[in-house]
CSV table of C-alpha atoms in Angstrom, one decimal:
chain,number,residue,atom,x,y,z
A,1,MET,CA,-85.2,49.5,15.4
A,2,LEU,CA,-84.1,51.6,12.5
A,3,PHE,CA,-81.7,54.4,13.2
A,4,ARG,CA,-81.9,57.8,11.6
A,5,SER,CA,-78.8,59.2,9.8
A,6,GLU,CA,-78.1,62.1,12.2
A,7,VAL,CA,-76.0,59.9,14.4
A,8,ASP,CA,-73.6,59.2,11.5
A,9,ASP,CA,-73.8,62.8,10.5
A,10,THR,CA,-72.9,63.9,14.1
A,11,ILE,CA,-69.9,61.6,14.1
A,12,LYS,CA,-68.7,63.3,10.9
A,13,LYS,CA,-69.1,66.7,12.5
A,14,LEU,CA,-67.0,65.9,15.6
A,15,PRO,CA,-63.8,68.0,15.8
A,16,TYR,CA,-61.8,64.8,16.3
A,17,GLU,CA,-61.8,61.3,15.0
A,18,LEU,CA,-63.2,58.6,17.2
A,19,THR,CA,-60.8,56.0,18.3
A,20,GLU,CA,-61.1,52.3,17.2
A,21,GLY,CA,-62.2,51.4,20.7
A,22,GLN,CA,-65.0,54.1,20.7
A,23,MET,CA,-66.2,53.0,17.3
A,24,ASN,CA,-66.2,49.3,18.3
A,25,ALA,CA,-68.2,50.2,21.4
A,26,LEU,CA,-70.8,52.1,19.3
A,27,ASN,CA,-71.1,49.2,16.9
A,28,ASP,CA,-71.7,46.9,19.8
A,29,ILE,CA,-74.4,49.2,21.1
A,30,LYS,CA,-76.0,49.4,17.6
A,31,GLN,CA,-76.1,45.6,17.4
A,32,ASP,CA,-77.7,45.5,20.8
A,33,PHE,CA,-80.4,47.9,19.8
A,34,ASN,CA,-81.1,46.0,16.6
A,35,GLY,CA,-81.0,42.6,18.4
A,36,GLU,CA,-83.9,40.4,19.4
A,37,TYR,CA,-83.6,41.0,23.1
A,38,ILE,CA,-83.2,43.8,25.6
A,39,THR,CA,-79.6,43.8,26.7
A,40,GLN,CA,-77.3,45.0,29.5
A,41,ARG,CA,-73.8,46.1,28.5
A,42,LEU,CA,-70.7,47.1,30.5
A,43,ILE,CA,-68.4,49.6,28.8
A,44,GLN,CA,-65.0,49.5,30.4
A,45,GLY,CA,-62.8,52.4,29.3
A,46,ASP,CA,-59.6,53.7,30.8
A,47,VAL,CA,-59.5,57.2,32.3
A,48,GLY,CA,-59.6,59.7,29.5
A,49,SER,CA,-60.6,57.1,26.8
A,50,GLY,CA,-63.7,59.1,25.8
A,51,LYS,CA,-66.6,57.2,27.3
A,52,THR,CA,-68.8,60.3,27.6
A,53,ILE,CA,-69.0,60.9,23.8
A,54,VAL,CA,-69.9,57.2,23.4
A,55,ALA,CA,-72.7,57.7,25.9
A,56,PHE,CA,-73.9,60.8,24.1
A,57,LEU,CA,-74.0,59.0,20.8
A,58,ALA,CA,-75.8,56.0,22.3
A,59,MET,CA,-78.4,58.3,23.8
A,60,LEU,CA,-78.7,60.0,20.4
A,61,TYR,CA,-79.4,56.7,18.7
A,62,MET,CA,-82.3,56.2,21.1
A,63,VAL,CA,-83.6,59.7,21.2
A,64,SER,CA,-83.6,60.1,17.4
A,65,ASN,CA,-85.9,57.2,17.3
A,66,GLY,CA,-88.5,58.7,19.6
A,67,TYR,CA,-87.4,57.3,22.9
A,68,GLN,CA,-86.1,58.9,26.0
A,69,ALA,CA,-82.5,58.2,27.2
A,70,ALA,CA,-81.2,58.9,30.7
A,71,ILE,CA,-77.7,58.9,32.3
A,72,MET,CA,-77.1,58.8,36.0
A,73,ALA,CA,-73.9,60.3,37.4
A,74,PRO,CA,-72.6,59.9,41.0
A,75,THR,CA,-72.1,63.6,41.7
A,76,GLU,CA,-74.1,66.7,41.0
A,77,VAL,CA,-71.1,68.4,39.4
A,78,LEU,CA,-70.5,65.6,37.0
A,79,ALA,CA,-74.2,65.4,36.1
A,80,ARG,CA,-74.3,69.2,35.3
A,81,GLN,CA,-71.1,68.8,33.3
A,82,HIS,CA,-72.7,66.1,31.2
A,83,ALA,CA,-75.9,68.2,30.8
A,84,ASN,CA,-73.9,71.2,29.7
A,85,ASP,CA,-71.7,69.2,27.4
A,86,PHE,CA,-74.7,67.5,25.8
A,87,ALA,CA,-76.6,70.8,25.4
A,88,SER,CA,-73.5,72.3,23.7
A,89,MET,CA,-73.1,69.4,21.3
A,90,ILE,CA,-76.8,69.5,20.4
A,91,ASP,CA,-76.5,73.2,19.6
A,92,GLU,CA,-73.2,72.9,17.8
A,93,PHE,CA,-74.3,70.0,15.6
A,94,GLY,CA,-77.7,71.4,14.8
A,95,LEU,CA,-79.8,68.8,16.6
A,96,ASP,CA,-83.3,69.6,17.9
A,97,TYR,CA,-83.6,67.9,21.3
A,98,LYS,CA,-84.1,68.9,24.9
A,99,VAL,CA,-81.6,68.2,27.7
A,100,VAL,CA,-82.9,68.2,31.2
A,101,CYS,CA,-80.9,67.8,34.4
A,102,LEU,CA,-82.4,66.6,37.7
A,103,THR,CA,-80.3,66.5,40.9
A,104,GLY,CA,-81.0,66.6,44.6
A,105,SER,CA,-80.5,70.3,44.8
A,106,THR,CA,-82.8,71.2,41.9
A,107,LYS,CA,-85.2,73.9,43.1
A,108,ALA,CA,-88.9,72.8,43.6
A,109,SER,CA,-90.2,75.0,40.8
A,110,GLU,CA,-87.6,73.8,38.3
A,111,ARG,CA,-88.0,70.2,39.5
A,112,LYS,CA,-91.8,70.4,38.8
A,113,GLU,CA,-91.1,71.6,35.2
A,114,ILE,CA,-88.5,68.9,34.6
A,115,ASN,CA,-90.7,66.2,35.9
A,116,LYS,CA,-93.5,67.4,33.6
A,117,ILE,CA,-91.1,67.2,30.6
A,118,ILE,CA,-89.9,63.7,31.6
A,119,THR,CA,-93.5,62.5,32.1
A,120,LEU,CA,-95.0,64.0,28.9
A,121,GLU,CA,-92.3,64.3,26.2
A,122,ALA,CA,-90.4,61.7,24.3
A,123,SER,CA,-87.0,62.2,22.5
A,124,VAL,CA,-85.4,63.8,25.6
A,125,PHE,CA,-81.9,63.6,26.9
A,126,ILE,CA,-82.3,63.1,30.7
A,127,VAL,CA,-79.3,63.7,32.9
A,128,GLY,CA,-79.1,63.5,36.7
A,129,THR,CA,-78.0,61.9,39.9
A,130,HIS,CA,-79.8,59.6,42.3
A,131,ALA,CA,-82.8,61.9,41.9
A,132,LEU,CA,-83.6,60.0,38.6
A,133,ILE,CA,-84.6,56.9,40.5
A,134,GLN,CA,-87.1,58.6,42.9
A,135,GLU,CA,-90.6,57.2,42.8
A,136,LYS,CA,-92.0,60.5,41.8
A,137,VAL,CA,-90.1,60.5,38.5
A,138,GLU,CA,-92.3,58.9,35.8
A,139,TYR,CA,-90.7,58.4,32.4
A,140,ASN,CA,-92.3,58.5,29.0
A,141,ASN,CA,-91.1,55.7,26.7
A,142,LEU,CA,-87.7,55.4,28.3
A,143,GLY,CA,-85.5,53.3,26.0
A,144,LEU,CA,-82.0,53.5,27.5
A,145,VAL,CA,-80.5,54.0,30.9
A,146,ILE,CA,-76.8,54.6,31.4
A,147,THR,CA,-75.0,54.5,34.8
A,148,ASP,CA,-71.7,56.5,34.7
A,149,GLU,CA,-68.9,55.6,37.1
A,150,GLN,CA,-70.9,52.4,38.0
A,151,HIS,CA,-68.6,51.4,40.9
A,152,ARG,CA,-69.9,54.5,42.8
A,153,PHE,CA,-73.5,53.0,42.9
A,154,GLY,CA,-74.8,50.0,44.7
A,155,VAL,CA,-76.4,47.1,42.9
A,156,LYS,CA,-79.9,48.0,44.1
A,157,GLN,CA,-79.5,51.6,42.9
A,158,ARG,CA,-78.5,50.4,39.4
A,159,GLU,CA,-81.4,47.9,39.4
A,160,ALA,CA,-83.8,50.7,40.4
A,161,PHE,CA,-82.6,52.8,37.5
A,162,SER,CA,-82.8,50.0,35.0
A,163,SER,CA,-86.4,49.2,36.2
A,164,LYS,CA,-87.6,52.6,35.1
A,165,GLY,CA,-89.7,52.5,31.9
A,166,ILE,CA,-90.7,49.3,30.2
A,167,SER,CA,-87.5,47.1,30.0
A,168,PRO,CA,-85.0,49.8,28.8
A,169,PHE,CA,-81.6,48.9,27.4
A,170,THR,CA,-79.0,49.3,30.1
A,171,ILE,CA,-75.4,50.5,29.8
A,172,VAL,CA,-73.0,50.8,32.7
A,173,MET,CA,-69.7,52.6,32.3
A,174,SER,CA,-66.6,52.1,34.4
A,175,ALA,CA,-63.2,53.7,34.3
A,176,THR,CA,-60.5,51.6,36.0
A,177,PRO,CA,-62.5,48.4,36.9
A,178,ILE,CA,-62.3,47.6,40.6
A,179,PRO,CA,-61.6,44.0,41.6
A,180,ARG,CA,-65.2,43.2,42.4
A,181,THR,CA,-66.2,44.3,38.9
A,182,LEU,CA,-63.5,42.3,37.2
A,183,SER,CA,-64.5,39.1,39.1
A,184,MET,CA,-68.2,39.5,38.6
A,185,ILE,CA,-68.0,40.1,34.9
A,186,LEU,CA,-66.9,36.5,34.4
A,187,TYR,CA,-70.2,35.3,35.7
A,188,LEU,CA,-73.0,37.8,35.1
A,189,GLY,CA,-74.9,37.8,31.8
A,190,MET,CA,-73.7,41.2,30.8
A,191,GLU,CA,-72.1,41.9,27.5
A,192,GLN,CA,-69.0,44.1,27.6
A,193,SER,CA,-67.1,46.5,25.4
A,194,ILE,CA,-63.6,47.6,26.2
A,195,ILE,CA,-62.1,50.9,25.1
A,196,LYS,CA,-58.3,50.6,25.6
A,197,ASP,CA,-57.0,53.3,23.4
A,198,VAL,CA,-57.1,57.0,24.2
A,199,PRO,CA,-57.6,60.0,21.8
A,200,LYS,CA,-54.4,60.8,19.8
A,201,MET,CA,-54.2,64.5,21.0
A,202,LYS,CA,-53.6,63.4,24.6
A,203,LEU,CA,-50.0,63.0,25.8
A,204,PRO,CA,-49.2,60.3,28.3
A,205,ILE,CA,-49.0,61.5,31.9
A,206,LYS,CA,-45.5,61.7,33.3
A,207,ASN,CA,-45.3,60.1,36.8
A,208,CYS,CA,-42.8,60.2,39.6
A,209,VAL,CA,-42.7,58.7,43.1
A,210,VAL,CA,-40.8,60.8,45.7
A,211,LYS,CA,-40.2,60.8,49.4
A,212,GLU,CA,-41.5,63.6,51.7
A,213,ASN,CA,-38.2,65.5,51.6
A,214,MET,CA,-38.9,66.3,47.9
A,215,ARG,CA,-42.0,68.4,48.6
A,216,PRO,CA,-40.2,71.7,48.0
A,217,GLN,CA,-39.1,70.6,44.5
A,218,SER,CA,-42.7,69.4,43.9
A,219,TYR,CA,-44.1,72.8,44.8
A,220,LYS,CA,-41.5,74.4,42.5
A,221,HIS,CA,-42.8,72.3,39.7
A,222,ILE,CA,-46.4,73.2,40.5
A,223,LEU,CA,-45.6,76.9,40.5
A,224,GLY,CA,-43.9,76.5,37.1
A,225,GLU,CA,-47.1,75.0,35.7
A,226,ILE,CA,-49.2,77.8,37.2
A,227,LYS,CA,-46.9,80.4,35.5
A,228,LYS,CA,-47.8,78.7,32.2
A,229,GLY,CA,-51.5,79.3,33.0
A,230,HIS,CA,-52.3,75.8,34.3
A,231,GLN,CA,-53.8,74.6,37.5
A,232,ALA,CA,-53.0,71.8,40.0
A,233,TYR,CA,-54.5,69.4,42.6
A,234,ILE,CA,-53.0,68.4,45.9
A,235,ILE,CA,-54.7,65.3,47.4
A,236,CYS,CA,-54.7,64.5,51.1
A,237,PRO,CA,-56.0,61.3,52.7
A,238,LEU,CA,-57.7,63.1,55.7
A,239,VAL,CA,-60.0,66.0,56.2
A,240,GLU,CA,-58.5,66.9,59.6
A,241,ALA,CA,-55.7,65.8,61.8
A,242,LYS,CA,-56.1,62.6,63.9
A,243,GLU,CA,-54.2,61.5,66.9
A,244,ILE,CA,-54.2,57.8,65.8
A,245,THR,CA,-52.6,58.3,62.5
A,246,GLU,CA,-49.9,60.5,60.9
A,247,ALA,CA,-51.1,61.6,57.5
A,248,GLU,CA,-51.6,64.9,55.7
A,249,ASN,CA,-55.0,66.5,56.2
A,250,VAL,CA,-56.8,69.2,54.1
A,251,LEU,CA,-57.6,71.6,56.9
A,252,ASP,CA,-53.9,72.1,58.0
A,253,TYR,CA,-52.3,71.6,54.6
A,254,LYS,CA,-53.2,75.1,53.2
A,255,ASP,CA,-51.3,76.8,55.9
A,256,LYS,CA,-48.2,74.6,55.3
A,257,LEU,CA,-48.4,75.3,51.6
A,258,LEU,CA,-48.6,79.0,51.9
A,259,GLU,CA,-45.1,79.0,53.5
A,260,TYR,CA,-43.7,77.8,50.2
A,261,ILE,CA,-45.7,79.7,47.6
A,262,PRO,CA,-46.3,83.4,46.7
A,263,SER,CA,-49.3,85.1,48.3
A,264,ASP,CA,-50.9,85.8,44.9
A,265,ILE,CA,-51.5,82.1,44.2
A,266,ARG,CA,-55.1,81.3,44.6
A,267,VAL,CA,-55.6,78.2,46.9
A,268,GLU,CA,-58.8,76.6,48.1
A,269,ILE,CA,-59.7,73.4,50.0
A,270,LEU,CA,-62.3,70.9,49.3
A,271,HIS,CA,-63.6,67.9,51.3
A,272,GLY,CA,-66.6,65.7,51.8
A,273,LYS,CA,-67.8,67.3,55.0
A,274,MET,CA,-68.7,70.6,53.2
A,275,LYS,CA,-72.2,71.4,52.3
A,276,PRO,CA,-73.1,70.3,48.7
A,277,SER,CA,-73.5,73.9,47.7
A,278,GLU,CA,-70.0,74.8,49.0
A,279,LYS,CA,-68.5,71.8,47.1
A,280,ASN,CA,-70.3,72.6,43.9
A,281,ASP,CA,-69.2,76.3,44.1
A,282,ILE,CA,-65.5,75.4,44.6
A,283,MET,CA,-65.4,72.7,41.9
A,284,ASN,CA,-67.2,75.1,39.5
A,285,ARG,CA,-64.7,77.9,40.3
A,286,PHE,CA,-61.8,75.5,39.8
A,287,ALA,CA,-63.2,74.4,36.4
A,288,LEU,CA,-63.6,78.1,35.4
A,289,GLY,CA,-59.9,78.8,36.3
A,290,GLU,CA,-60.6,81.0,39.3
A,291,ILE,CA,-58.5,78.7,41.6
A,292,ASP,CA,-54.8,77.8,41.0
A,293,ILE,CA,-54.3,75.0,43.5
A,294,LEU,CA,-57.1,72.9,44.8
A,295,ILE,CA,-56.3,71.0,48.0
A,296,SER,CA,-58.7,68.2,48.4
A,297,THR,CA,-59.6,64.7,49.7
A,298,THR,CA,-60.6,62.0,47.3
A,299,VAL,CA,-63.9,63.7,46.8
A,300,VAL,CA,-62.5,64.8,43.4
A,301,GLU,CA,-62.0,61.2,42.3
A,302,VAL,CA,-64.9,61.6,40.0
A,303,GLY,CA,-66.9,64.6,39.0
A,304,VAL,CA,-64.2,67.1,38.1
A,305,ASN,CA,-63.3,67.6,34.5
A,306,ASN,CA,-60.8,70.4,34.1
A,307,PRO,CA,-58.6,70.1,31.0
A,308,ASN,CA,-56.5,73.0,32.3
A,309,ALA,CA,-55.3,71.1,35.4
A,310,THR,CA,-51.9,69.6,34.5
A,311,THR,CA,-50.5,68.5,37.8
A,312,ILE,CA,-51.8,66.3,40.6
A,313,MET,CA,-49.7,65.7,43.7
A,314,ILE,CA,-51.0,62.9,46.0
A,315,GLU,CA,-49.8,63.0,49.6
A,316,ASN,CA,-49.3,59.8,51.5
A,317,ALA,CA,-49.9,57.9,48.2
A,318,ASN,CA,-48.9,54.7,50.0
A,319,ARG,CA,-52.3,54.9,51.9
A,320,PHE,CA,-54.4,54.5,48.7
A,321,GLY,CA,-55.2,51.4,46.6
A,322,LEU,CA,-53.9,51.2,43.0
A,323,ALA,CA,-57.3,51.6,41.4
A,324,GLN,CA,-58.0,54.7,43.5
A,325,LEU,CA,-54.6,56.2,42.7
A,326,HIS,CA,-55.3,55.7,39.0
A,327,GLN,CA,-58.7,57.3,39.3
A,328,LEU,CA,-57.1,60.3,41.1
A,329,ARG,CA,-54.4,60.5,38.4
A,330,GLY,CA,-57.1,60.7,35.8
A,331,ARG,CA,-58.1,64.2,37.0
A,332,VAL,CA,-55.2,65.4,34.9
A,333,GLY,CA,-54.2,64.6,31.3
A,334,ARG,CA,-57.7,65.7,30.1
A,335,GLY,CA,-56.4,68.3,27.8
A,336,SER,CA,-53.7,68.6,25.1
A,337,ALA,CA,-51.0,69.9,27.4
A,338,GLN,CA,-48.4,67.7,29.1
A,339,SER,CA,-49.6,66.5,32.5
A,340,TYR,CA,-47.8,65.2,35.6
A,341,CYS,CA,-48.6,63.0,38.6
A,342,ILE,CA,-46.4,63.2,41.8
A,343,PHE,CA,-46.8,60.4,44.3
A,344,ILE,CA,-45.5,61.3,47.7
A,345,ASP,CA,-44.4,58.1,49.5
A,346,SER,CA,-44.3,58.3,53.3
A,347,SER,CA,-43.7,54.6,53.9
A,348,ASP,CA,-40.6,52.3,53.9
A,349,ASP,CA,-42.7,49.2,53.4
A,350,GLU,CA,-41.3,47.1,50.4
A,351,GLU,CA,-44.7,45.8,49.4
A,352,ILE,CA,-46.1,49.4,49.3
A,353,ASN,CA,-43.1,50.5,47.3
A,354,LYS,CA,-43.8,47.7,44.8
A,355,ARG,CA,-47.4,49.0,44.4
A,356,LEU,CA,-46.3,52.6,43.8
A,357,SER,CA,-43.7,51.4,41.3
A,358,ILE,CA,-46.5,50.0,39.2
A,359,MET,CA,-48.2,53.4,39.2
A,360,ASN,CA,-44.8,55.0,38.4
A,361,THR,CA,-44.2,52.9,35.3
A,362,SER,CA,-47.7,52.4,33.8
A,363,ASN,CA,-50.7,54.6,32.8
A,364,ASP,CA,-52.6,51.5,31.6
A,365,GLY,CA,-55.7,51.2,33.8
A,366,PHE,CA,-56.4,47.6,32.8
A,367,PHE,CA,-52.9,46.5,33.7
A,368,ILE,CA,-53.2,48.3,37.0
A,369,ALA,CA,-56.6,46.8,37.7
A,370,ASN,CA,-55.3,43.3,37.1
A,371,GLU,CA,-52.3,44.0,39.4
A,372,ASP,CA,-54.7,45.3,42.0
A,373,LEU,CA,-56.8,42.2,41.6
A,374,LYS,CA,-53.8,40.0,42.1
A,375,MET,CA,-52.7,41.8,45.2
A,376,ARG,CA,-56.0,42.2,46.9
A,377,GLY,CA,-58.0,39.2,45.7
A,378,PRO,CA,-61.4,39.4,44.1
A,379,GLY,CA,-63.5,38.9,47.2
A,380,ASP,CA,-66.8,37.0,47.5
A,381,ILE,CA,-68.9,37.3,44.3
A,382,MET,CA,-72.2,36.2,45.9
A,383,GLY,CA,-71.5,37.8,49.3
A,384,ILE,CA,-70.3,41.1,50.7
A,385,ARG,CA,-66.5,40.7,50.9
A,386,GLN,CA,-64.8,43.2,48.6
A,387,SER,CA,-61.3,41.7,48.8
A,388,GLY,CA,-59.6,38.5,49.7
A,389,GLU,CA,-58.8,35.2,48.1
A,390,MET,CA,-61.5,33.3,46.1
A,391,ASN,CA,-60.8,29.6,46.2
A,392,PHE,CA,-61.8,27.5,43.2
A,393,LYS,CA,-61.0,23.7,43.2
A,394,MET,CA,-60.2,23.4,39.5
A,395,ALA,CA,-59.2,26.8,38.3
A,396,ASP,CA,-57.4,30.0,39.2
A,397,ILE,CA,-59.2,33.3,38.6
A,398,TYR,CA,-56.0,35.1,37.6
A,399,ASN,CA,-54.3,32.6,35.3
A,400,ASP,CA,-57.5,30.9,33.9
A,401,ALA,CA,-59.5,34.0,33.1
A,402,ASP,CA,-59.7,33.0,29.4
A,403,LEU,CA,-61.0,29.6,30.4
A,404,PHE,CA,-63.7,31.1,32.5
A,405,LEU,CA,-64.9,33.3,29.6
A,406,SER,CA,-64.8,30.3,27.2
A,407,ALA,CA,-66.8,28.1,29.6
A,408,LYS,CA,-69.3,31.0,30.0
A,409,LYS,CA,-69.8,31.3,26.2
A,410,ASP,CA,-70.2,27.5,25.8
A,411,ILE,CA,-72.9,27.4,28.5
A,412,GLU,CA,-74.7,30.3,26.9
A,413,GLY,CA,-74.6,28.6,23.6
A,414,LEU,CA,-76.0,25.4,25.0
A,415,ILE,CA,-78.8,27.3,26.8
A,416,ALA,CA,-79.6,29.1,23.5
A,417,ASP,CA,-79.9,25.6,21.9
A,418,GLY,CA,-82.6,24.7,24.4
A,419,TYR,CA,-80.7,23.0,27.2
A,420,SER,CA,-81.8,23.9,30.7
A,421,PHE,CA,-79.6,24.5,33.7
A,422,LYS,CA,-80.8,21.2,35.1
A,423,ASP,CA,-79.8,19.4,31.9
A,424,LEU,CA,-76.3,20.9,32.2
A,425,GLY,CA,-76.0,19.9,35.9
A,426,LEU,CA,-75.8,23.5,37.0
A,427,THR,CA,-77.2,24.6,40.4
A,428,ASP,CA,-79.6,27.4,41.1
A,429,THR,CA,-76.7,29.5,42.4
A,430,MET,CA,-74.9,29.0,39.1
A,431,GLU,CA,-78.0,30.0,37.2
A,432,ASN,CA,-78.2,33.2,39.1
A,433,VAL,CA,-74.6,34.2,38.4
A,434,LEU,CA,-74.4,33.0,34.8
């Protein structure tokens, strides 16, 4: 496949310089596209590392050569953000391609028109949610499918997406890798690219872990950021109060907060039990700067990109896993202003304190993911357990990770030379995971 020059021209027109990790990932993708076989690639990039522009450029590689390229996001808000960003870049860089966005709430008349474009036209950027894998959606020369925030989709959903078209290339993108992903990547035949660096214009997030009695000081900090023109998140683990557990909940928190802040501060709540239209409206208003403080459950873990939000305060942080805390923290630090993350610790458990100290001292998602893997265990690769110890007789998944990867490469090399799994003494199960 020969690539047209507009991809390189677009990179030159970007208002920033791509990081080394982004360029390496793009080069890996170009090699895949020019290779002998259709490939699957996992792009692991920390929160804020710039995976979206890599996805756009990968799609541009494919679209500029007469193929369709599609990206599936886990939420409607994130899908529409991608569609708007792609359309803006296409306009800004003088490209001549269509962008369509298909979600569950797309109106019937609009859906009919979008399906017509997808069925009849090539060289289209296709963005959407699970709606992209419906049987009624028929693609025209689909060359690339990308799954964003891959841990939010099931294996069958990703397979259904990659089965669209005639053997398209597949890219799955993940922010902080969850333990199951880290353990599976050692076995599955998926290439991987890692983006560890972040754009130079972004400042590291400043973290602090405090007890509940420090809430007033935390509110004071949030108000100070709002006076500067910024916005803030407050995350609660529950939607509503429950008798069986004592933890902050979204529905009651707003009333508590209003006792500490001026009446002119604009506060809204957000949780998963709301209607999709309500959630989308609130997240859009927050992104437009019409809300100062958004009190939410973890529904904002993905799907909200607001560079103006500089503070996130996570209540009962001790109730969340490390990977989820890092994802939540990634809602801030998306612009050029200094950002902050406040973890409210309501526990006296030493093990929990140890976990939060990791979040307090590190913004490195890969380090955090490895620590999370060590604490929780990788689970059962071939089964359904998502955490727990994995017992190998001759190796340790934590300390011998390099050995696993080396063995995997050796086996792949022998198979490429013509040896069968039977020749190598491997079982059918090993063949499936390798």
